[in-house]
Short mmCIF file of C-alpha atoms in Angstrom, two decimals:
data_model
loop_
_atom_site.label_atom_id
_atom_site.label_comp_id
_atom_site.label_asym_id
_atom_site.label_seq_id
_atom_site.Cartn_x
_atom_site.Cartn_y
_atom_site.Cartn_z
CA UNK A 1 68.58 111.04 73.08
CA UNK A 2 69.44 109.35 75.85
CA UNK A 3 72.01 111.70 78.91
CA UNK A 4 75.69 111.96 77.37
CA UNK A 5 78.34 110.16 79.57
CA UNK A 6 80.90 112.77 80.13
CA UNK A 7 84.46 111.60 82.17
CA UNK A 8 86.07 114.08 83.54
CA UNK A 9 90.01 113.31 83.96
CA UNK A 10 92.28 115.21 86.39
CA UNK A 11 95.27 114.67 88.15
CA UNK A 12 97.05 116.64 91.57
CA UNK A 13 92.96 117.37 92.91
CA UNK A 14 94.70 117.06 96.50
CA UNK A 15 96.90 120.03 95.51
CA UNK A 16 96.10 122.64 97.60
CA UNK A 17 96.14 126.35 96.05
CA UNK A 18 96.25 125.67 92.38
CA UNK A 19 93.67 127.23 90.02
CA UNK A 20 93.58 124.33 87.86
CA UNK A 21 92.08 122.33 90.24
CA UNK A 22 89.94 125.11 91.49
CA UNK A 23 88.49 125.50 87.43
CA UNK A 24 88.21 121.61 87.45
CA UNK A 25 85.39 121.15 90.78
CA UNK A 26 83.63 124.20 89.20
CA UNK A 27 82.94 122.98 85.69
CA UNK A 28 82.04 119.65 86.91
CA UNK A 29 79.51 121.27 89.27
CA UNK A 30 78.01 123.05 85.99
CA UNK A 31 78.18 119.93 84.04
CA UNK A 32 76.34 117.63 86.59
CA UNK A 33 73.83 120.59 86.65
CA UNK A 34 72.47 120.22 83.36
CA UNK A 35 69.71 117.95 82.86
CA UNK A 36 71.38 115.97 79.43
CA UNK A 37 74.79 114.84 81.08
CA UNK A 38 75.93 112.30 83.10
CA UNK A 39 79.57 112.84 84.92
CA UNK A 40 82.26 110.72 86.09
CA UNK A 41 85.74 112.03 87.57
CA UNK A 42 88.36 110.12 86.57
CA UNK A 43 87.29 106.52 85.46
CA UNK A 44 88.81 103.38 85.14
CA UNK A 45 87.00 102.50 81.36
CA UNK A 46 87.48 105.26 78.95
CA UNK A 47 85.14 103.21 76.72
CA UNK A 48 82.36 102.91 78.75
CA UNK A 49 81.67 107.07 77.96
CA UNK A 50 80.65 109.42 75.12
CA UNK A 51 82.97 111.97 75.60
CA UNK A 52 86.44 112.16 77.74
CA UNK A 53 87.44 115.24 79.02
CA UNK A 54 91.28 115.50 79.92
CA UNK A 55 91.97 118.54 82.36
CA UNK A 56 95.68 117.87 82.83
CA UNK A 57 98.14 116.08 81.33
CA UNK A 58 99.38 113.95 83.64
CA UNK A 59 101.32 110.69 81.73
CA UNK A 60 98.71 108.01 82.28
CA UNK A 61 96.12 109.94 80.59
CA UNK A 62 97.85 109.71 77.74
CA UNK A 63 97.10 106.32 77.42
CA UNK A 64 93.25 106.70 77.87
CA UNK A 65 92.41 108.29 74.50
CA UNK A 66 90.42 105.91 72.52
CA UNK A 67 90.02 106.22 68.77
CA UNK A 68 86.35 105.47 68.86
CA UNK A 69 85.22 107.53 71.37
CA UNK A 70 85.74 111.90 71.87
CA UNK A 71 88.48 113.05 73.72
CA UNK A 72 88.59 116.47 74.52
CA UNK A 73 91.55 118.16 76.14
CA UNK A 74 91.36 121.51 78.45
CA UNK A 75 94.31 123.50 77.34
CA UNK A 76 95.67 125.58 80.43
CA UNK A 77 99.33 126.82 79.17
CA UNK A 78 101.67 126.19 76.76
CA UNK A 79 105.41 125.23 77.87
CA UNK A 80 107.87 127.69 78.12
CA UNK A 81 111.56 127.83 78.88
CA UNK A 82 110.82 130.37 81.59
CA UNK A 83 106.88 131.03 82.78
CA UNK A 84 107.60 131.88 86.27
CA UNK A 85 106.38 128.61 87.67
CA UNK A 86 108.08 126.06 88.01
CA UNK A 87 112.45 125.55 87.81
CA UNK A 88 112.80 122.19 85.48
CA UNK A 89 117.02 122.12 84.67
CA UNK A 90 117.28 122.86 80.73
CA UNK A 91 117.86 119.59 79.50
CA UNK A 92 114.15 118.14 80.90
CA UNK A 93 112.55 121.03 79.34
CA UNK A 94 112.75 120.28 75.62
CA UNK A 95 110.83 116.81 75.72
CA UNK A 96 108.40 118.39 78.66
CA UNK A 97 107.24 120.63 76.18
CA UNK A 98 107.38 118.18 73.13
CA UNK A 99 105.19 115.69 75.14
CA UNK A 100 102.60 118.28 76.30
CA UNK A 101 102.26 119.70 72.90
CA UNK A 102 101.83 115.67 71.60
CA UNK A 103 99.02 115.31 74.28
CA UNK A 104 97.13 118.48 72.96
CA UNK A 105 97.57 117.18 69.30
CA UNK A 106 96.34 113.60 70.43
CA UNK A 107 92.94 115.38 71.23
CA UNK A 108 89.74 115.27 68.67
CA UNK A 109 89.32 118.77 70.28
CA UNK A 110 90.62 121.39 72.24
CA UNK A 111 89.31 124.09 74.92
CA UNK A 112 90.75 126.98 75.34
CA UNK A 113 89.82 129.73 78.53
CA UNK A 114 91.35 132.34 76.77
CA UNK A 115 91.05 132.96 73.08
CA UNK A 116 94.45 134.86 73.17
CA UNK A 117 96.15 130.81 73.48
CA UNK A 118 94.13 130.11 70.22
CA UNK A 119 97.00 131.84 67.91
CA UNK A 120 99.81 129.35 69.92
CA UNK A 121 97.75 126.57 69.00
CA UNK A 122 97.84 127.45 65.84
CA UNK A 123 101.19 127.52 65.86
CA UNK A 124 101.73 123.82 67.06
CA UNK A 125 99.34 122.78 64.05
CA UNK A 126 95.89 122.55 65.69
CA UNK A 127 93.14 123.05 63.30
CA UNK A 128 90.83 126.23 64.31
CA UNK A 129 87.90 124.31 63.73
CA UNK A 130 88.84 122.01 66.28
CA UNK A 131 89.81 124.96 69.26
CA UNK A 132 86.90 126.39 70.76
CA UNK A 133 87.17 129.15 73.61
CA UNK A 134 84.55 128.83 76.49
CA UNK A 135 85.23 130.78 79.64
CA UNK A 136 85.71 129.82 83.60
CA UNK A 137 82.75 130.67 86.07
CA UNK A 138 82.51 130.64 89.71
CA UNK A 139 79.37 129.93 91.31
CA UNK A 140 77.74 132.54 93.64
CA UNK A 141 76.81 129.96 96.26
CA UNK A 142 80.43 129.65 96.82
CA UNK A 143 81.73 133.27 96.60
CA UNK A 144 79.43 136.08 97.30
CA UNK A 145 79.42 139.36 99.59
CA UNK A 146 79.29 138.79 103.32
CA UNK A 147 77.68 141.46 105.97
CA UNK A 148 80.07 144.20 107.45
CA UNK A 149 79.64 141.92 110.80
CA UNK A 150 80.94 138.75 109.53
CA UNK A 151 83.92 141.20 107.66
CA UNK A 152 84.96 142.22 111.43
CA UNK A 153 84.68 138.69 112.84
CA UNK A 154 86.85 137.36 109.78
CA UNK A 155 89.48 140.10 110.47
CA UNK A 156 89.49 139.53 114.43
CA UNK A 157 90.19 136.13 113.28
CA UNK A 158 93.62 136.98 111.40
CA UNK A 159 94.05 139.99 113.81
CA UNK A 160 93.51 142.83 110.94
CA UNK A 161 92.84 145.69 111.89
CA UNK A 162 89.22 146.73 111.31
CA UNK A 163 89.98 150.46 109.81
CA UNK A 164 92.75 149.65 108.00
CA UNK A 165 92.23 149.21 104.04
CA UNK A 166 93.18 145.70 103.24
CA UNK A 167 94.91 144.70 99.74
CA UNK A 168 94.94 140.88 98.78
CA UNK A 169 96.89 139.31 97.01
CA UNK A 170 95.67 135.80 95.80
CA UNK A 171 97.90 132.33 94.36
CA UNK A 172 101.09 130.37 94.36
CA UNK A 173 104.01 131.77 95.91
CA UNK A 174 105.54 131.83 92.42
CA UNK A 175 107.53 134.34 90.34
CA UNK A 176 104.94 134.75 87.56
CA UNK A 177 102.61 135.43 90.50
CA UNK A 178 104.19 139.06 90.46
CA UNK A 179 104.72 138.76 94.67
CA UNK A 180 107.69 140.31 95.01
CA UNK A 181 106.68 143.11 93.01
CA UNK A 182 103.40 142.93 95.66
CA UNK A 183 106.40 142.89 98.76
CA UNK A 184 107.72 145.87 97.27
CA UNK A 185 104.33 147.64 96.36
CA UNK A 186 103.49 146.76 100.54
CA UNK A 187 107.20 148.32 101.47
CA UNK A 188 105.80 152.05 99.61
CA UNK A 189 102.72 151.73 101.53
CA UNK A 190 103.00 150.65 105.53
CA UNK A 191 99.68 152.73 106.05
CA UNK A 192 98.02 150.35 103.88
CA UNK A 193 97.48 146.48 105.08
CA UNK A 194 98.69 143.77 102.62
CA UNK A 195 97.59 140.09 102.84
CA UNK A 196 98.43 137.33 100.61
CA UNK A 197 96.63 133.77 100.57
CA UNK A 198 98.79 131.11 98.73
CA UNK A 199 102.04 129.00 99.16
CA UNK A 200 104.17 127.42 97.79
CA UNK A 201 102.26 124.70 96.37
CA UNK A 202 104.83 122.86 94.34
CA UNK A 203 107.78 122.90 97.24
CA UNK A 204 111.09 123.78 96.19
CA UNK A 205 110.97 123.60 92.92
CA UNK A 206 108.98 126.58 92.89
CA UNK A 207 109.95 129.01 90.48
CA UNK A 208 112.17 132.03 92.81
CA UNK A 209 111.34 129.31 95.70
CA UNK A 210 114.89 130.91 97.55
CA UNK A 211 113.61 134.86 97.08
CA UNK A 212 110.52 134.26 97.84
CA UNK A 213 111.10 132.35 100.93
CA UNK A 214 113.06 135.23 102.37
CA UNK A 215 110.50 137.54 102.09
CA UNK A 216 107.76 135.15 103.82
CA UNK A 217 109.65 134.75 106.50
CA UNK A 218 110.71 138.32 107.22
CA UNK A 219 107.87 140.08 106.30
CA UNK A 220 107.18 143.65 106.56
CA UNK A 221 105.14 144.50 109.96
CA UNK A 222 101.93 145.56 106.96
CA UNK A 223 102.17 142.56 104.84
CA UNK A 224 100.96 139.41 106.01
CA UNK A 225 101.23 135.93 104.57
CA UNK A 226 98.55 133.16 105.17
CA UNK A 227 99.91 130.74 103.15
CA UNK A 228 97.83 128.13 101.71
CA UNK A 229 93.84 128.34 102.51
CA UNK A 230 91.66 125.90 102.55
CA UNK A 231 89.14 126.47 99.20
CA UNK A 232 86.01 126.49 101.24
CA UNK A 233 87.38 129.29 103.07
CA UNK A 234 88.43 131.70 100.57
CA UNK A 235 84.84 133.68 100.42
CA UNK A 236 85.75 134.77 103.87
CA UNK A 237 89.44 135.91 102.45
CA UNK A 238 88.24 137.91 99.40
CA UNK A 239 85.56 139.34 102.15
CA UNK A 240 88.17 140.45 104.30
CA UNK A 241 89.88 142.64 102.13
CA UNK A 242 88.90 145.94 100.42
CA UNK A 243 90.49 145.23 96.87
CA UNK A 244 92.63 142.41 95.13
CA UNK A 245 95.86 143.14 93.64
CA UNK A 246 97.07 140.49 90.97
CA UNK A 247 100.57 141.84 89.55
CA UNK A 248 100.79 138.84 88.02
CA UNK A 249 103.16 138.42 84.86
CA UNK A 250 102.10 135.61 83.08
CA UNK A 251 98.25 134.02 83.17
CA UNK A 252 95.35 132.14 81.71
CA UNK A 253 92.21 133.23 83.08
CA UNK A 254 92.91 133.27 86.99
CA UNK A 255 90.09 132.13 88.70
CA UNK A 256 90.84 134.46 91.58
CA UNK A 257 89.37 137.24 89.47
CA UNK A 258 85.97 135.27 88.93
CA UNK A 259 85.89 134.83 93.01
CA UNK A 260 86.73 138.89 93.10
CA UNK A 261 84.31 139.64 91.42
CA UNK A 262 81.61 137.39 92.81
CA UNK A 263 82.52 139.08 96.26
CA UNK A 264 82.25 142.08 94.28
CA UNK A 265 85.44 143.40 95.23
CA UNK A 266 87.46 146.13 92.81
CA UNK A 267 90.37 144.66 91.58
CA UNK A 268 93.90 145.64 90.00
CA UNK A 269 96.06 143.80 87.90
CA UNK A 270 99.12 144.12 85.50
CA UNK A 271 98.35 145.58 82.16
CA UNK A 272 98.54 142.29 79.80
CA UNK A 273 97.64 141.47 76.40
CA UNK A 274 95.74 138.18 77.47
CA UNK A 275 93.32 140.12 79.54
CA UNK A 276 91.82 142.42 76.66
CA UNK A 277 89.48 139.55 75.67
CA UNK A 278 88.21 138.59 78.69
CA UNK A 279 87.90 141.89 80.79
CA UNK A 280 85.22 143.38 78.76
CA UNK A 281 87.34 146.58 78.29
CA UNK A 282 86.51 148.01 82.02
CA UNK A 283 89.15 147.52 84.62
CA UNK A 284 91.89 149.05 86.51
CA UNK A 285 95.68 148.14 85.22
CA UNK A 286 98.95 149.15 86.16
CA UNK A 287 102.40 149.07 84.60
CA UNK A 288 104.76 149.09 87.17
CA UNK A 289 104.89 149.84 91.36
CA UNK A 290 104.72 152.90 91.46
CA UNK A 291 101.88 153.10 88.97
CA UNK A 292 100.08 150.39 91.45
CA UNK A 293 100.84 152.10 94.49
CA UNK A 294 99.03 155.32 93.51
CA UNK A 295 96.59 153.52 91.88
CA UNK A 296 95.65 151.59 95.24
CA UNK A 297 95.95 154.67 97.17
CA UNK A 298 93.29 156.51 95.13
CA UNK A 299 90.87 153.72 95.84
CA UNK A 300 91.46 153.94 99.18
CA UNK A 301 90.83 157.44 99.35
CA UNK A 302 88.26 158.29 96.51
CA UNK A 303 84.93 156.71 97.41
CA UNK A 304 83.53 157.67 93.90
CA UNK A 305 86.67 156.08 92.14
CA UNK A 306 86.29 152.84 94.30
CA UNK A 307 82.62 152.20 93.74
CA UNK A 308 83.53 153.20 89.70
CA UNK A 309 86.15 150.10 89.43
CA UNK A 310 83.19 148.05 91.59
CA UNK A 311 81.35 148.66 89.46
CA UNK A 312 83.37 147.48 86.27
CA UNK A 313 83.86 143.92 88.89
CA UNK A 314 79.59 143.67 89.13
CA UNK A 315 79.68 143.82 85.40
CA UNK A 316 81.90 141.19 85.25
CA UNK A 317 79.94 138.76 87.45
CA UNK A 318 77.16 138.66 85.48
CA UNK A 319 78.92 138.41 82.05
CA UNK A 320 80.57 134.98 83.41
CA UNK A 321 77.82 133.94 85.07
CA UNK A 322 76.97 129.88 86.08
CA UNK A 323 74.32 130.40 84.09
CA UNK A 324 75.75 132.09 80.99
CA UNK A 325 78.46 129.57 81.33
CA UNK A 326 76.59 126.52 81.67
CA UNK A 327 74.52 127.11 78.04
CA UNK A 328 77.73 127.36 76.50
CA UNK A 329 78.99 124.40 78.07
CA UNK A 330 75.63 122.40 77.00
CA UNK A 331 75.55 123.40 73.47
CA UNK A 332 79.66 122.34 73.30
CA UNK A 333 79.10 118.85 74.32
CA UNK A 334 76.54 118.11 72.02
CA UNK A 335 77.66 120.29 69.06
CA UNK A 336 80.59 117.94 69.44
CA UNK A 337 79.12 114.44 69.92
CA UNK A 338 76.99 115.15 66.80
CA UNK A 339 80.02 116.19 64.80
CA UNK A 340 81.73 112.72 65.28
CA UNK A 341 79.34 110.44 64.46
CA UNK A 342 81.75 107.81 63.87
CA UNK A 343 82.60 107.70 67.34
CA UNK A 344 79.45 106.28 68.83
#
């Protein structure tokens, strides 16, 4: 058999900060990896390929499904009146969320990166047999451990102290985010340094955009805010630190965690129900600040503890793996092309 053409659409890739477009350059760098695939990014002729691969769901995609060839949709959320993201007024909400829902129904297929979303597809009338659940990955070339030396230098850089421990905090400036619960965790701790990378990557109509903005820009003297890095540069952030703290509130599968991991930091996080089927059972949750304040401060001060919860992170990297990822990525594409063989 001759390679499969694979097009890859996606839409705000010059968004800064967003882990949709972060997911989006790493599967595409698995995909052009594999020996049997040929990849485009967004092209002009959906016909001219075997399979199309929608990422977002921006408006003109909708109109590049074609009925004789695949079209696969990623599925990254499902609308709700109030996720912490974004503020749309009331009245835009209802057909937002009927024509995202339409879009994922227009698919021959769907991908999920969770398997907890399968049950709300379900519940919009997507066949299981056309759902299938295949992880993110991050590739180690990209995110990986860096030498105490080049952890100094990085700090010097952002004027960190070099003793202090360092929590991070990773993505949009957004309510779901959980970062004013991370303010408030930084407030109970001003022994401990706090640093988040992120912004506010939508503008103003960022969810909390008013609260939030406050706090930026009158931060505690222990909490600083870098606002949105550059992707390339994010190894060096995770490197900095000494843990990452995601008090997040609503997610997917954050890629953060995949590049904490692969810097094989510790990390905490909020104890959700989506993370159960993804975390392999082994890591560190919290249920509210003060919970996550003691929490941090026993990693800062147990050694045993800390290299426990590292541990449970080194696991982690290995289980979503480039390489574990990619052969489920290979077998996908052409499980699928072979089960429409009316469409080529």
């Amino acid at each position: 058999m001759s390679k499969l053409k694979v097009n890859m659409y996606a839409g705000g890739l010059d968004i800064e900060g967003q882990g949709v477009g972060a997911n989006f350059f790493e599967q595409v760098k698995i995909i052009q990896g594999l020996d049997d695939f040929e990849v485009s990014i967004n092209g002009k002729n959906p016909k001219k390929y075997d399979i199309n691969h929608f990422h977002t769901v921006n408006p003109s995609f909708f109109f590049k499904f074609r009925k004789k060839k695949i079209n696969i949709c990623y599925v990254h959320f499902i609308p709700e009146i109030d996720d912490g993201s974004l503020k749309l007024p009331k009245w835009c909400f209802k057909p937002y969320r009927w024509y995202v829902l339409k879009f994922y129904r227009k698919a021959d297929e769907v991908v999920v990166v969770n398997p907890y979303f399968k049950k709300d597809l379900l519940n919009i009338k997507i066949p299981e047999d056309k759902i299938t659940y295949i992880p993110n990955s991050v590739s180690d070339k990209e995110f990986h451990p860096l030498n105490k030396e080049m952890k100094d230098k990085i700090r010097d850089e952002f004027k960190i102290d070099k003793n202090k421990f360092v929590v991070l905090g990773v993505g949009q400036t957004q309510t779901r985010k959980g970062i004013i619960d991370f303010y408030k965790v930084a407030l109970k701790n001003p022994d401990i340094q706090f640093v988040w990378a992120g912004g506010f990557s939508f503008g103003k109509i960022t969810a909390g955009y008013d609260e939030i903005k406050k706090i930026i820009d009158n931060p505690p003297e222990n909490l600083k805010f870098l606002g949105i890095v550059e992707r390339k540069r994010m190894n060096e952030i995770f490197n900095m630190a000494d843990m990452l703290f995601l008090p997040s509130y609503q997610e997917l599968f954050p890629m953060t965690l995949l590049e904490c991991v692969n810097a094989e930091l510790p990390f905490l996080v909020r104890d959700l129900d989506l993370y159960k089927d993804i975390f392999l059972s082994h890591y560190l949750v919290g249920h509210d600040n003060d919970e996550f304040s003691s929490l941090i401060n026993r990693l800062k001060d147990d050694k045993d503890f800390y290299n426990e919860i590292k541990e449970d992170s080194l696991k982690l990297k290995e289980f979503y793996s480039v390489k574990n990822v990619a052969k489920l990525w290979d077998k996908y594409y052409k499980d699928i092309y072979n089960k429409y063989p009316n469409k080529h």
